[in-house]
Amino acid sequence: SQTIHQWPATLVQPVGSPLSLECTVEGTSNPNLYWYRQAAGRGLQLLFYSVGIGQISSEVPQNLSASRPQDRQFILSSKKLLLSDSGFYLCAWSVNYGYTFGSGTRLTVV
Amino acid sequence: AQSVSQHNHHVILSEAASLELGCNYSYGGTVNLFWYVQYPGQHLQLLLKYFSGDPLVKGIKGFEAEFIKSKFSFNLRKPSVQWSDTAEYFCAVNANSGYSTLTFGKGTMLLVSP
């Protein structure tokens, strides 16, 4: 079966610290992968998507970056976190228009 | 690019009341439409989806949605809500042409009082 793993579930980081959130997918090959952020009152905003290894598209300019070192691994990073990076980050994958979401990471930047 | 508008940010209902959550999208071509639900502390889950065919789509837990192409709408309905329907509901759309990302509305928080 196809599953998606995302960790950690919660994270509290100081301003200026680096960030690395990891997402891995099992049970499928060559999925499209996504990072979304859900900020309070703003719904789900697409940050990055990837259609293959090393292929990253950014939807909005920000303090974050993404990488896809392996087919089923998608990493969200930041060199220096800002307060405004706080939010709920969701990884997702899709094949043929069906989307599956991870359980999310609650990031609080303090 | 497509966009999605959800009219109500917060809805409060009593148990057994009927529910309708509005969703309108903007895109000039053919679309796929989705409703997702996020229960407190849980994953985002697919409630129902429309790709083609019968515009009245039935999903899990008694929910349904109707695609009205002329109105660019995909409203979610349930005839009688339960306390367990308390959750945040997201409408989403992607273009049914080539590669397209999923665009979400801002969500509607539904609170059902017992």
XYZ file of C-alpha atoms in Angstrom:
224
model
C 0.000 0.000 0.000
C 1.038 3.566 -0.505
C 2.019 5.541 2.556
C 3.634 8.848 3.283
C 5.801 9.567 6.287
C 6.510 13.021 7.567
C 8.538 14.007 10.599
C 8.846 15.455 13.110
C 5.256 16.021 14.157
C 6.066 19.133 16.143
C 9.093 21.367 16.224
C 10.013 24.493 18.153
C 12.972 26.368 16.747
C 14.566 29.731 17.581
C 14.697 32.513 15.047
C 17.815 32.252 12.915
C 18.209 28.504 13.337
C 18.222 26.079 10.385
C 15.364 23.790 9.448
C 15.082 20.398 7.827
C 11.764 18.616 7.445
C 11.716 15.254 5.747
C 9.016 13.437 3.843
C 9.242 9.950 2.391
C 6.791 7.996 0.316
C 6.364 4.237 0.097
C 4.537 2.017 -2.334
C 4.728 4.171 -5.429
C 7.283 5.179 -8.022
C 7.976 8.558 -9.543
C 5.262 10.402 -7.629
C 4.741 14.124 -7.845
C 5.677 15.535 -4.440
C 4.515 18.713 -2.757
C 5.146 20.882 0.266
C 2.213 22.921 1.515
C 2.024 25.335 4.418
C -1.098 25.990 6.409
C -0.941 29.266 8.293
C -3.728 30.344 10.616
C -6.632 31.793 8.656
C -4.861 31.431 5.335
C -5.662 27.936 4.193
C -3.203 25.693 2.409
C -0.549 27.370 0.348
C 1.609 25.426 -2.098
C 5.295 26.085 -1.441
C 7.135 23.645 -3.679
C 6.429 20.776 -5.994
C 8.600 18.217 -7.699
C 7.936 15.998 -10.685
C 11.203 14.075 -10.407
C 14.572 13.725 -8.719
C 16.361 17.060 -8.563
C 13.402 18.890 -10.134
C 11.952 21.527 -7.840
C 9.471 24.252 -8.654
C 8.813 27.071 -6.243
C 5.395 28.637 -6.077
C 6.121 31.559 -3.785
C 9.320 33.427 -2.901
C 10.276 32.797 0.701
C 12.906 31.871 3.195
C 12.608 28.182 2.391
C 14.045 25.728 -0.117
C 13.271 22.174 -1.116
C 15.268 19.270 -2.427
C 14.493 15.832 -3.796
C 17.632 13.732 -3.478
C 15.792 10.458 -4.112
C 12.633 9.518 -5.956
C 10.580 9.104 -2.795
C 12.231 11.680 -0.555
C 11.351 15.347 -0.357
C 13.073 17.721 2.055
C 12.076 21.203 3.122
C 14.886 23.378 4.451
C 15.801 26.794 5.671
C 19.183 28.248 6.548
C 17.751 30.826 8.955
C 14.192 30.639 10.228
C 12.014 33.704 10.585
C 9.079 34.166 12.931
C 6.818 34.218 9.897
C 7.891 30.662 9.020
C 5.712 29.345 11.832
C 2.893 27.191 10.590
C 1.745 23.710 9.764
C 3.703 22.068 6.965
C 2.180 19.286 4.931
C 3.881 16.969 2.499
C 1.789 15.333 -0.205
C 2.211 13.086 -3.173
C 0.082 12.520 -6.225
C -0.224 10.114 -9.093
C -2.877 10.708 -11.744
C -4.598 13.526 -9.867
C -5.114 11.557 -6.638
C -3.437 13.290 -3.697
C -2.350 11.831 -0.373
C -1.215 14.013 2.495
C 1.191 13.358 5.324
C 0.324 13.976 8.942
C 2.084 17.328 8.976
C 4.675 19.134 11.071
C 3.678 21.925 13.427
C 6.593 24.395 13.360
C 6.766 27.162 15.910
C 9.553 29.685 15.515
C 10.262 31.532 18.750
C -3.707 29.803 -12.846
C -6.701 28.549 -10.955
C -8.026 29.971 -7.699
C -10.585 28.831 -5.132
C -12.890 30.840 -2.922
C -14.673 29.463 0.127
C -17.342 31.846 1.298
C -17.585 31.012 4.979
C -14.571 30.913 7.241
C -16.541 29.729 10.270
C -19.858 27.912 10.452
C -21.640 26.922 13.645
C -24.531 24.460 13.505
C -26.540 22.367 15.880
C -26.671 18.609 15.457
C -29.189 17.458 12.842
C -29.038 20.783 11.005
C -28.365 20.737 7.282
C -25.015 21.890 5.959
C -23.977 23.618 2.791
C -20.465 24.994 2.364
C -19.856 27.166 -0.642
C -16.923 26.808 -3.002
C -16.286 28.700 -6.201
C -13.302 28.394 -8.463
C -11.899 30.397 -11.289
C -10.313 28.696 -14.255
C -11.197 28.811 -17.910
C -10.702 25.141 -18.702
C -11.691 21.722 -17.436
C -11.024 21.097 -13.759
C -10.899 18.368 -11.162
C -12.565 19.326 -7.894
C -12.009 18.055 -4.387
C -13.248 18.474 -0.855
C -10.862 17.602 1.943
C -11.565 17.435 5.652
C -9.177 17.850 8.555
C -10.475 16.642 11.891
C -8.807 18.090 14.976
C -5.329 16.626 15.325
C -5.640 14.421 12.264
C -4.433 14.204 8.665
C -6.023 15.938 5.776
C -8.429 13.382 4.305
C -10.217 13.244 0.983
C -13.970 13.607 1.418
C -14.971 13.400 -2.226
C -13.809 14.341 -5.694
C -15.188 15.155 -9.100
C -13.325 14.372 -12.302
C -16.120 13.927 -14.848
C -19.561 12.418 -15.307
C -22.453 12.843 -12.896
C -22.073 16.326 -11.384
C -23.585 15.139 -8.116
C -20.815 13.360 -6.264
C -21.286 11.319 -3.136
C -18.471 10.983 -0.670
C -17.777 9.426 2.679
C -19.773 9.994 5.863
C -22.917 11.127 4.060
C -21.385 14.128 2.332
C -22.127 15.074 -1.245
C -21.194 17.895 -3.565
C -22.653 19.230 -6.762
C -20.583 20.590 -9.593
C -22.401 23.406 -11.384
C -20.231 24.323 -14.312
C -22.160 27.463 -15.246
C -21.637 28.827 -11.739
C -18.065 27.555 -11.318
C -19.248 26.084 -8.053
C -18.729 22.865 -6.116
C -20.732 23.223 -2.912
C -20.514 20.616 -0.186
C -23.707 19.403 1.470
C -24.871 17.115 4.211
C -28.541 16.797 5.157
C -27.973 16.245 8.874
C -24.684 17.014 10.601
C -23.315 15.274 13.657
C -21.045 16.493 16.423
C -18.291 14.340 14.895
C -18.406 16.458 11.727
C -16.646 19.251 13.600
C -13.577 19.858 11.448
C -12.016 22.159 8.924
C -13.149 21.675 5.324
C -11.106 22.600 2.293
C -12.214 22.887 -1.289
C -9.472 22.328 -3.876
C -9.104 22.396 -7.629
C -6.590 21.458 -10.243
C -6.698 21.889 -13.967
C -7.478 18.755 -15.926
C -4.859 19.420 -18.572
C -1.268 18.274 -18.444
C 0.462 18.835 -15.156
C -1.322 21.041 -12.666
C -0.886 21.612 -8.958
C -3.677 21.474 -6.432
C -4.957 24.846 -5.286
C -6.862 25.078 -2.019
C -9.405 27.462 -0.665
C -8.779 29.061 2.723
C -10.936 26.518 4.476
C -14.134 26.580 6.494
C -14.113 25.689 10.151
C -17.320 23.847 11.034
C -18.333 23.575 14.645
C -21.286 21.327 15.429
C -22.774 21.731 18.868
C -24.431 18.707 20.487
